[in-house]
PDB file of N, CA, C and O in Angstrom:
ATOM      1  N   UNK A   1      36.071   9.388  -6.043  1.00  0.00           N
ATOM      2  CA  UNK A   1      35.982  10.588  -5.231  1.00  0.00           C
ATOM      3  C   UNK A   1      34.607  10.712  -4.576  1.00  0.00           C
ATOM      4  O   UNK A   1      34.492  11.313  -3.508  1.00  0.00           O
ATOM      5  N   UNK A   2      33.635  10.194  -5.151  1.00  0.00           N
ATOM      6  CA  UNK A   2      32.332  10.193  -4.623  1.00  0.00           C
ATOM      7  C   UNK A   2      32.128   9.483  -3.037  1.00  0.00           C
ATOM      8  O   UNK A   2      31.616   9.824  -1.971  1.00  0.00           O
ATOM      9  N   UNK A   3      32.881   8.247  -3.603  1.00  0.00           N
ATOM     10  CA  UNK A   3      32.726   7.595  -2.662  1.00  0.00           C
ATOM     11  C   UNK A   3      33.441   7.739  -0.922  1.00  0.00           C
ATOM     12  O   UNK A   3      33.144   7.233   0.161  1.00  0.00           O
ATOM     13  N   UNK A   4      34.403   8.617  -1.350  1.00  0.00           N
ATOM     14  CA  UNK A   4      34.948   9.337  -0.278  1.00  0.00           C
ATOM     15  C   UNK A   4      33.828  10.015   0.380  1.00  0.00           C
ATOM     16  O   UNK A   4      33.333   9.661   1.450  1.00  0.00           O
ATOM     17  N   UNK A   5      33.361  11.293  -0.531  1.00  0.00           N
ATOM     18  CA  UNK A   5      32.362  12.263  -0.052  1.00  0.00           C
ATOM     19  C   UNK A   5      31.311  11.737   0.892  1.00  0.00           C
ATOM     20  O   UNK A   5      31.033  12.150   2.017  1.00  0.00           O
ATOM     21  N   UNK A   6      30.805  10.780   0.234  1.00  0.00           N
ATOM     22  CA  UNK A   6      29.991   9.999   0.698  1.00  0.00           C
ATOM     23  C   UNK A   6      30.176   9.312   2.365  1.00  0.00           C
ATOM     24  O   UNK A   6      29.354   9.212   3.277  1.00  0.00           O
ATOM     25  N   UNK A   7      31.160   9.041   2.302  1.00  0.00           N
ATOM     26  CA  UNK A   7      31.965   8.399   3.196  1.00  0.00           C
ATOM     27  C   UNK A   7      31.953   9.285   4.738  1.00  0.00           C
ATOM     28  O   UNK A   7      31.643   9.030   5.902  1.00  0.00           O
ATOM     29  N   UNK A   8      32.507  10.508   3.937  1.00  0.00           N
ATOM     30  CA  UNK A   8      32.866  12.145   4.949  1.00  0.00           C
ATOM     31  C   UNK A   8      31.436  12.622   5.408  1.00  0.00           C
ATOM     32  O   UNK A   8      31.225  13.239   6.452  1.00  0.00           O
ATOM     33  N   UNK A   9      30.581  12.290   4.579  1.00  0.00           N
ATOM     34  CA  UNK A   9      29.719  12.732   5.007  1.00  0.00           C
ATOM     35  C   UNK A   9      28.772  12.192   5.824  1.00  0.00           C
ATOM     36  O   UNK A   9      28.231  12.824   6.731  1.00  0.00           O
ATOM     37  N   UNK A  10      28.512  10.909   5.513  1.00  0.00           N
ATOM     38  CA  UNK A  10      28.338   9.993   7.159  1.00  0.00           C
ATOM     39  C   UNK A  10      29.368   9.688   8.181  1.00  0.00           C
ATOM     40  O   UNK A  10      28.844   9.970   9.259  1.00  0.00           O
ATOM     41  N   UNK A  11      30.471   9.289   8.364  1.00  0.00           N
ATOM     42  CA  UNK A  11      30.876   9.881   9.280  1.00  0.00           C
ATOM     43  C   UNK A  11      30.754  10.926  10.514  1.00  0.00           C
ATOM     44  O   UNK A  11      30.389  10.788  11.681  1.00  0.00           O
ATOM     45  N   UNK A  12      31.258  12.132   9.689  1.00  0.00           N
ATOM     46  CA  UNK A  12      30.560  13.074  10.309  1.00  0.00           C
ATOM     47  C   UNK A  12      29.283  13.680  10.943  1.00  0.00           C
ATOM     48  O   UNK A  12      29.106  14.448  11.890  1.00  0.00           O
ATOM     49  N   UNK A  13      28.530  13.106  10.147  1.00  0.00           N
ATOM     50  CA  UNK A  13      26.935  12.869  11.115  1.00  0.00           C
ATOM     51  C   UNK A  13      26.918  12.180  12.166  1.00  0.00           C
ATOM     52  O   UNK A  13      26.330  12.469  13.208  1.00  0.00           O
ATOM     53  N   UNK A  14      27.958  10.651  11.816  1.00  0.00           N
ATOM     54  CA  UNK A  14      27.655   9.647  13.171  1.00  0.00           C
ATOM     55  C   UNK A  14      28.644  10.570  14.255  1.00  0.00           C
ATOM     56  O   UNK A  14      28.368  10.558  15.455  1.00  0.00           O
ATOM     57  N   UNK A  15      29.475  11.137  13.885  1.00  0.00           N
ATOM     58  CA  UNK A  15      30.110  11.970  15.043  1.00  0.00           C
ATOM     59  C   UNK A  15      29.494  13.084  15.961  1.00  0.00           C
ATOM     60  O   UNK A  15      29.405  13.176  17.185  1.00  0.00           O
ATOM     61  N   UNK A  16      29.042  14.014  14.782  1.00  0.00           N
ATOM     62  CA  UNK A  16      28.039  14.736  15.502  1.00  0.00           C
ATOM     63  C   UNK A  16      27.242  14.509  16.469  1.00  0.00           C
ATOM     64  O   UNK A  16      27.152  15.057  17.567  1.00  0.00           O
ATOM     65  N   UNK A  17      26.353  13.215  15.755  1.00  0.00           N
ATOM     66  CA  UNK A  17      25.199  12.808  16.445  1.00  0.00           C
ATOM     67  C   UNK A  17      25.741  11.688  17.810  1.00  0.00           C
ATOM     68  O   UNK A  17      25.050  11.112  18.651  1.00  0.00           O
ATOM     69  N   UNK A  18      27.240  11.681  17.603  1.00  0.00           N
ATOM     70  CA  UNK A  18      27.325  11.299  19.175  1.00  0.00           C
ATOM     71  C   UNK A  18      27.648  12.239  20.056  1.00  0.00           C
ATOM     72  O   UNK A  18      26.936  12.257  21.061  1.00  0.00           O
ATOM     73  N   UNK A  19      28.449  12.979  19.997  1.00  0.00           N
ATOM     74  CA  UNK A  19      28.702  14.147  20.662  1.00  0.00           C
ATOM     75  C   UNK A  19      27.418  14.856  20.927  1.00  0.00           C
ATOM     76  O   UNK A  19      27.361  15.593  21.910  1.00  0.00           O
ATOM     77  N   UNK A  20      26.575  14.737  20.296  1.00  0.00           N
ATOM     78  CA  UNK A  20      25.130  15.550  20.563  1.00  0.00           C
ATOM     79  C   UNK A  20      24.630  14.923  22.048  1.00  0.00           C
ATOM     80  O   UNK A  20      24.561  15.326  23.209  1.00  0.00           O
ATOM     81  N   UNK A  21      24.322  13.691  21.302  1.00  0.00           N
ATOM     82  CA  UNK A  21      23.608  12.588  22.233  1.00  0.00           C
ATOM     83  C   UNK A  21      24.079  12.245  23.972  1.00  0.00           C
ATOM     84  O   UNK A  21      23.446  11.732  24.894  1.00  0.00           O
ATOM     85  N   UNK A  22      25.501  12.809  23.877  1.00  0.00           N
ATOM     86  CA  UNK A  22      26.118  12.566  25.040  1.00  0.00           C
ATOM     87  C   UNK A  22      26.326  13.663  25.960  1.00  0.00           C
ATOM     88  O   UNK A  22      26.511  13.546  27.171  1.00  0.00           O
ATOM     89  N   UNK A  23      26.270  15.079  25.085  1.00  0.00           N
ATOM     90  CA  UNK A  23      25.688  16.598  25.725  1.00  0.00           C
ATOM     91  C   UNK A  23      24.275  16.430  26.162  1.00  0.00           C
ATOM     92  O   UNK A  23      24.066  16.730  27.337  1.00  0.00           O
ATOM     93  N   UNK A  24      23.334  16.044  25.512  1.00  0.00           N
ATOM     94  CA  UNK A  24      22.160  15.811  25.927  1.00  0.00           C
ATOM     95  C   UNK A  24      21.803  15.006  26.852  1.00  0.00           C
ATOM     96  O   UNK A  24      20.752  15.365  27.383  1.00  0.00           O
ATOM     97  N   UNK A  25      22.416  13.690  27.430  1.00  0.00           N
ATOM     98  CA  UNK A  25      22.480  13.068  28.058  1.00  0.00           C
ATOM     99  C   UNK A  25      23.111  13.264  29.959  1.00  0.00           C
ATOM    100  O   UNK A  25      22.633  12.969  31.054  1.00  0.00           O
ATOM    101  N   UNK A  26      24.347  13.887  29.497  1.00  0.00           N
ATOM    102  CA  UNK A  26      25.013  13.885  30.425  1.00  0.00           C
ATOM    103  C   UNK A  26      24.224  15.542  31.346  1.00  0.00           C
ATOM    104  O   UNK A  26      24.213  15.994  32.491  1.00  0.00           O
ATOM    105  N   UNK A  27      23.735  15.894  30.138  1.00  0.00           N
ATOM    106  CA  UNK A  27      22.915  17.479  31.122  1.00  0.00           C
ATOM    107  C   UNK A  27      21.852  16.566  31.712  1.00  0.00           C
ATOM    108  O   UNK A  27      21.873  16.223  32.894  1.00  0.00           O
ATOM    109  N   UNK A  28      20.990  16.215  30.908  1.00  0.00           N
ATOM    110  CA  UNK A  28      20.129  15.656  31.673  1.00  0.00           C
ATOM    111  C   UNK A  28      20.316  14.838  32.792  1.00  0.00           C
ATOM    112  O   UNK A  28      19.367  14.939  33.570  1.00  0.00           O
ATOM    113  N   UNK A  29      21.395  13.882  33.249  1.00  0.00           N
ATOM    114  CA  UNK A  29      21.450  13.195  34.260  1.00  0.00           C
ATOM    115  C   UNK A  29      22.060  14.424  35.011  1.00  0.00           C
ATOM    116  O   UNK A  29      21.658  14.340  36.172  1.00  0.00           O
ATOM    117  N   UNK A  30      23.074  15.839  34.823  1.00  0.00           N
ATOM    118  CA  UNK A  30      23.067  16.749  36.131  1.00  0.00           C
ATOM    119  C   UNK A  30      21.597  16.983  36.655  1.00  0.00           C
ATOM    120  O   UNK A  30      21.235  16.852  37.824  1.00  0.00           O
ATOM    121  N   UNK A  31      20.622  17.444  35.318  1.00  0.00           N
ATOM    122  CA  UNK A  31      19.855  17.913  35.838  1.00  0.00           C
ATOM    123  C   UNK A  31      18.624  17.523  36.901  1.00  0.00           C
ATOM    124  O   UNK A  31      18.016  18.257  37.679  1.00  0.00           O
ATOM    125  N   UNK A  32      18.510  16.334  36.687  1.00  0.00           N
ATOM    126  CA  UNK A  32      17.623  15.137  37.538  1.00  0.00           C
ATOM    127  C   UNK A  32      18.708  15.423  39.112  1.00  0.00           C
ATOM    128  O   UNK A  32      18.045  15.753  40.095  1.00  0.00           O
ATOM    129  N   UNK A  33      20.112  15.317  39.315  1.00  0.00           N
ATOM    130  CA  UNK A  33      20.864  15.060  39.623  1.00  0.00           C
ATOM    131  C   UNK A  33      20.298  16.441  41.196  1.00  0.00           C
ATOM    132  O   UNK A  33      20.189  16.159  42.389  1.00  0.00           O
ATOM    133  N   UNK A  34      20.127  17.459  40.703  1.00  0.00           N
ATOM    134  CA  UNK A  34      20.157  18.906  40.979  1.00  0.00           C
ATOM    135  C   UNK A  34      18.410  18.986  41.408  1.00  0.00           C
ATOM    136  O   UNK A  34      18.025  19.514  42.451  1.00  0.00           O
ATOM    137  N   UNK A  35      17.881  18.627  40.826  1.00  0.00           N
ATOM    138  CA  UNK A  35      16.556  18.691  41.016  1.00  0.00           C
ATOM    139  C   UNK A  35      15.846  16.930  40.351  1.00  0.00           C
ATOM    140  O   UNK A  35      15.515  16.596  39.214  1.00  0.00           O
ATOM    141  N   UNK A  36      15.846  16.167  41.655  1.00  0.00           N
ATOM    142  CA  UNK A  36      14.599  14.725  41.163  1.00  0.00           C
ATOM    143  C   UNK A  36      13.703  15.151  41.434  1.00  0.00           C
ATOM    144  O   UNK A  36      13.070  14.147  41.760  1.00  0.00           O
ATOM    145  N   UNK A  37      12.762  16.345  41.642  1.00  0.00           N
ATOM    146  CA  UNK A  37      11.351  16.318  40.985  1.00  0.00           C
ATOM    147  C   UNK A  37      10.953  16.444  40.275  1.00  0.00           C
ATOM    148  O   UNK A  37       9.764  16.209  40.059  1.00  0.00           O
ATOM    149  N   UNK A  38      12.003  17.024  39.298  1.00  0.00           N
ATOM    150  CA  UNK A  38      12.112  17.084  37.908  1.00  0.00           C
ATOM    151  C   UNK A  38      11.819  16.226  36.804  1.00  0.00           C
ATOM    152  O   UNK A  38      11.311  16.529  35.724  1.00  0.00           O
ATOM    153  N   UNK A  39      12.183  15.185  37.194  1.00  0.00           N
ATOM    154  CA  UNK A  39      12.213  13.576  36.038  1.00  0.00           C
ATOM    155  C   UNK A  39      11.988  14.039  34.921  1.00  0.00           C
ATOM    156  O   UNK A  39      12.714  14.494  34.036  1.00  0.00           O
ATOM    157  N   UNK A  40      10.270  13.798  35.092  1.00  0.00           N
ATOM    158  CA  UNK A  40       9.772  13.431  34.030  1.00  0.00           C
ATOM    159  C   UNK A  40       9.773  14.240  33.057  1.00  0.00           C
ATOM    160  O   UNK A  40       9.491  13.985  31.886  1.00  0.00           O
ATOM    161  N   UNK A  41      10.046  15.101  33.450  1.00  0.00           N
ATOM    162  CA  UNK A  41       9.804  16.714  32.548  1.00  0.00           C
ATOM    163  C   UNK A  41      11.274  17.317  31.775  1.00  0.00           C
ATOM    164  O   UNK A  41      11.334  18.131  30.854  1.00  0.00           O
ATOM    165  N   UNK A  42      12.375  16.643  32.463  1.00  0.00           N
ATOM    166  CA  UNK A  42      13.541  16.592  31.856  1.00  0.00           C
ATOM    167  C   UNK A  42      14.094  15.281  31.150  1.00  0.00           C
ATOM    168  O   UNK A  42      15.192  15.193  30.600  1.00  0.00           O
ATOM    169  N   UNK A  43      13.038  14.170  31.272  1.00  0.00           N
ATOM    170  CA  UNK A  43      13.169  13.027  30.601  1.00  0.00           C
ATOM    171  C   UNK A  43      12.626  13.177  28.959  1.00  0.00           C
ATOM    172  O   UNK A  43      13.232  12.991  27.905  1.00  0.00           O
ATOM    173  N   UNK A  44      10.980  13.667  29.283  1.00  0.00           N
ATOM    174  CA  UNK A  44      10.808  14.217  28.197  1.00  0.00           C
ATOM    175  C   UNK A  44      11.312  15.036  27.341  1.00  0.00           C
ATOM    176  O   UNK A  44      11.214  14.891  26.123  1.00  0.00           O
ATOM    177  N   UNK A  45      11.847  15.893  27.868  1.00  0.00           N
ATOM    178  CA  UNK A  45      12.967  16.936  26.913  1.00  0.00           C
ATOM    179  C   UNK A  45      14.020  16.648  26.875  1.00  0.00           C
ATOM    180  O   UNK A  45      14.725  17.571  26.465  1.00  0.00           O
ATOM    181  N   UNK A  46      14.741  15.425  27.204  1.00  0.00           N
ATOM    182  CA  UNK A  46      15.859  14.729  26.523  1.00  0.00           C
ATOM    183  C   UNK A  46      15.310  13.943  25.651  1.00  0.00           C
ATOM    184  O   UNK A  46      15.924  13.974  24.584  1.00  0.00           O
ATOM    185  N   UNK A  47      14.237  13.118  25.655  1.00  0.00           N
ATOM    186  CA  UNK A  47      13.726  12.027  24.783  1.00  0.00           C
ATOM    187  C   UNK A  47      14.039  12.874  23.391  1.00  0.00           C
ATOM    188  O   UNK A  47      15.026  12.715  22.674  1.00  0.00           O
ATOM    189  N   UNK A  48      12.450  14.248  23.095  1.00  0.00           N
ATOM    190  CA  UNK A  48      12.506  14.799  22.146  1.00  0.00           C
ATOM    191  C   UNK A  48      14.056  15.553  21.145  1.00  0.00           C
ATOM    192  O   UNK A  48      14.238  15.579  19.928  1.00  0.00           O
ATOM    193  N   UNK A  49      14.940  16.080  22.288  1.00  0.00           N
ATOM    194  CA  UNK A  49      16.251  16.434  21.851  1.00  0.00           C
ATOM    195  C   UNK A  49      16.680  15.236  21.019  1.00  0.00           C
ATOM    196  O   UNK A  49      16.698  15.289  19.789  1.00  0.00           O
ATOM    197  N   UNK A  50      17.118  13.862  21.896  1.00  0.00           N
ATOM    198  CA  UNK A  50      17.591  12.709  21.492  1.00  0.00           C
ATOM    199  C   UNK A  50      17.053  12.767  19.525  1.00  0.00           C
ATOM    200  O   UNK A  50      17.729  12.922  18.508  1.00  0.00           O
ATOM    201  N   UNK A  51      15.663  12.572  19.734  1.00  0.00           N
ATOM    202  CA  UNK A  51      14.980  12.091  18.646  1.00  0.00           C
ATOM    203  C   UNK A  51      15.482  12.872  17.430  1.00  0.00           C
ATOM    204  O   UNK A  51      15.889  12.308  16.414  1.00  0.00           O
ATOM    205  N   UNK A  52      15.417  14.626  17.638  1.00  0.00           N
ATOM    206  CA  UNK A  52      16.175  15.568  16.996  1.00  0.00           C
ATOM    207  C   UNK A  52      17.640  15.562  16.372  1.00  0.00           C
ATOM    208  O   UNK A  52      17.948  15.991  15.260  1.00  0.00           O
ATOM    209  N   UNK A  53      18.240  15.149  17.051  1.00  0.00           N
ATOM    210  CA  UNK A  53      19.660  15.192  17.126  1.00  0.00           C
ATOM    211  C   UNK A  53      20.022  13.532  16.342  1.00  0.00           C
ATOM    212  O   UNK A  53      21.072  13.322  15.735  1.00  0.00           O
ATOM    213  N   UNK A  54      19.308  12.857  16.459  1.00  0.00           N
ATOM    214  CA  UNK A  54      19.180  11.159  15.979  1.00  0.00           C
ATOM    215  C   UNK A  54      19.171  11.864  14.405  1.00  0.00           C
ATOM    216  O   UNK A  54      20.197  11.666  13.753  1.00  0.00           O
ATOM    217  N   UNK A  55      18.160  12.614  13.798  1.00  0.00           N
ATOM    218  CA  UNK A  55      17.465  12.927  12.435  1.00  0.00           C
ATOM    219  C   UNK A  55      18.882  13.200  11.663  1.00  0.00           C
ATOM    220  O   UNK A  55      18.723  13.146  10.444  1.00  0.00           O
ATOM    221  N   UNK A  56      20.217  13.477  12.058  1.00  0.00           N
ATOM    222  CA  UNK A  56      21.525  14.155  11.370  1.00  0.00           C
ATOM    223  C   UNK A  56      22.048  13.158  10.857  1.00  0.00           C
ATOM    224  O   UNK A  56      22.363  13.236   9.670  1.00  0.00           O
ATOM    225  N   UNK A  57      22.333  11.745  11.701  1.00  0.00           N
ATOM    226  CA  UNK A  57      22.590  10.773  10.594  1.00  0.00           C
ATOM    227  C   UNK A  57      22.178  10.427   9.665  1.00  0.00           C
ATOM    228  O   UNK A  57      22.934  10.192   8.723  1.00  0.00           O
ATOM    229  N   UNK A  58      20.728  10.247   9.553  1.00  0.00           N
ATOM    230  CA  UNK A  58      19.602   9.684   8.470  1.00  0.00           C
ATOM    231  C   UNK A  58      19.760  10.828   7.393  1.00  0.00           C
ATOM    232  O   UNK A  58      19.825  10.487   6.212  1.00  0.00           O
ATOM    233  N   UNK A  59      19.829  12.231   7.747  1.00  0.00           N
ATOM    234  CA  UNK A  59      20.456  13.274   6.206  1.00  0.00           C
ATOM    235  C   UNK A  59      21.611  13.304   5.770  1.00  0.00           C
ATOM    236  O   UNK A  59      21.900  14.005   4.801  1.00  0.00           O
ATOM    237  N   UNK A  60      22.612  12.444   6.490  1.00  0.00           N
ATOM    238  CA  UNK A  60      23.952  12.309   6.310  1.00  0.00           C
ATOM    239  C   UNK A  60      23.956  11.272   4.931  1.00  0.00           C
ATOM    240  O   UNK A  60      24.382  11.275   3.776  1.00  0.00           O
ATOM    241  N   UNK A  61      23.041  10.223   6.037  1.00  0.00           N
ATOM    242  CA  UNK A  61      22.785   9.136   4.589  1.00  0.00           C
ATOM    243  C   UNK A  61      22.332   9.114   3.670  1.00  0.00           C
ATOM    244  O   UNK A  61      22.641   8.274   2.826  1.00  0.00           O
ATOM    245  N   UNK A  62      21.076  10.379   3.402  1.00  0.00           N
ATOM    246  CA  UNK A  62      20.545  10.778   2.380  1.00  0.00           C
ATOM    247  C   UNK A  62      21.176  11.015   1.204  1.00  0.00           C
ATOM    248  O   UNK A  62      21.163  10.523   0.076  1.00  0.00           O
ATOM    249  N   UNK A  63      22.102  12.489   2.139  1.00  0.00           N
ATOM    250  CA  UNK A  63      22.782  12.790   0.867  1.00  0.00           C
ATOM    251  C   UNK A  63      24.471  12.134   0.592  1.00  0.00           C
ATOM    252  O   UNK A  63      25.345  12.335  -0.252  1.00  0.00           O
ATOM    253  N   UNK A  64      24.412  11.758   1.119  1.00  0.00           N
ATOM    254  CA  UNK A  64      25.449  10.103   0.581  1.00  0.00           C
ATOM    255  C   UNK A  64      25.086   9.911  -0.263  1.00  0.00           C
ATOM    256  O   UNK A  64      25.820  10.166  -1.217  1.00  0.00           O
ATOM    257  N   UNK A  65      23.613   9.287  -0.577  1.00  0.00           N
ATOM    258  CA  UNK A  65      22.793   8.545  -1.738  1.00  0.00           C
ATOM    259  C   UNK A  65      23.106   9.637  -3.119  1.00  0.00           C
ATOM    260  O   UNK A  65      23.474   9.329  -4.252  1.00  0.00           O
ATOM    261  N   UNK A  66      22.869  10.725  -2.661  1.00  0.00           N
ATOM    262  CA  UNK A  66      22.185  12.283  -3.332  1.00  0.00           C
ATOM    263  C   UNK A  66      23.882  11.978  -4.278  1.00  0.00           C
ATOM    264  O   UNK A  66      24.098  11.635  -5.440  1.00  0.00           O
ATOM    265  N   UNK A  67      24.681  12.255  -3.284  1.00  0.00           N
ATOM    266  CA  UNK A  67      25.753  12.706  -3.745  1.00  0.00           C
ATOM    267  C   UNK A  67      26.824  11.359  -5.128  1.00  0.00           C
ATOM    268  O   UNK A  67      27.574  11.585  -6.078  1.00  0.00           O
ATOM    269  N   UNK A  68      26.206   9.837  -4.366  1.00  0.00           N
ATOM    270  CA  UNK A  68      26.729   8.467  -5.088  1.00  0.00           C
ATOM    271  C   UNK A  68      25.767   8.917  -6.454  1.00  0.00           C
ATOM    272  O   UNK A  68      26.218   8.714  -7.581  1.00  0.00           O
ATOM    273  N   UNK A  69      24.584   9.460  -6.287  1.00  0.00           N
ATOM    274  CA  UNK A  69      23.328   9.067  -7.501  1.00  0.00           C
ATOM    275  C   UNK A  69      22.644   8.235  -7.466  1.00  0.00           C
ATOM    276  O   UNK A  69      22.131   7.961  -8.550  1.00  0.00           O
ATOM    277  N   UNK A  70      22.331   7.565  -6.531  1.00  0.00           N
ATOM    278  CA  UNK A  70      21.301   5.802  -6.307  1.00  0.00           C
ATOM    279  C   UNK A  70      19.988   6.620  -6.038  1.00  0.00           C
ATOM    280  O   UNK A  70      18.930   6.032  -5.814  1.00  0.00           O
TER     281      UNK A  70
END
């Protein structure tokens, strides 16, 4: 049963964290889209989002570990 949990619970992070990644993404290319003087300044604030939104798998896997006992 653990190993299920475990299972559900990455998963679901890698899901999240794509669906995140691809909201974040796809705004950002309207937004360049709507305004290119923008770039860099909406590049940067996708980068940092990205990086944010990246951090949900890596606690997914954590507590995978948390939850197996390793």
């Amino acid at each position: 049963m653990n190993l299920i949990a475990a299972a559900i619970a990455i998963g679901l992070a890698a899901v999240g964290a794509g669906i995140g990644n691809g909201l974040i993404v796809g705004r950002t290319v309207e937004g360049i889209a709507r305004q290119p003087e923008a770039r860099g300044l909406l590049q940067t604030t996708m980068f940092i989002g990205v990086a944010l939104v990246e951090a949900l798998p890596i606690i997914g896997v954590v507590i995978a570990f948390m939850v197996l006992g390793r």
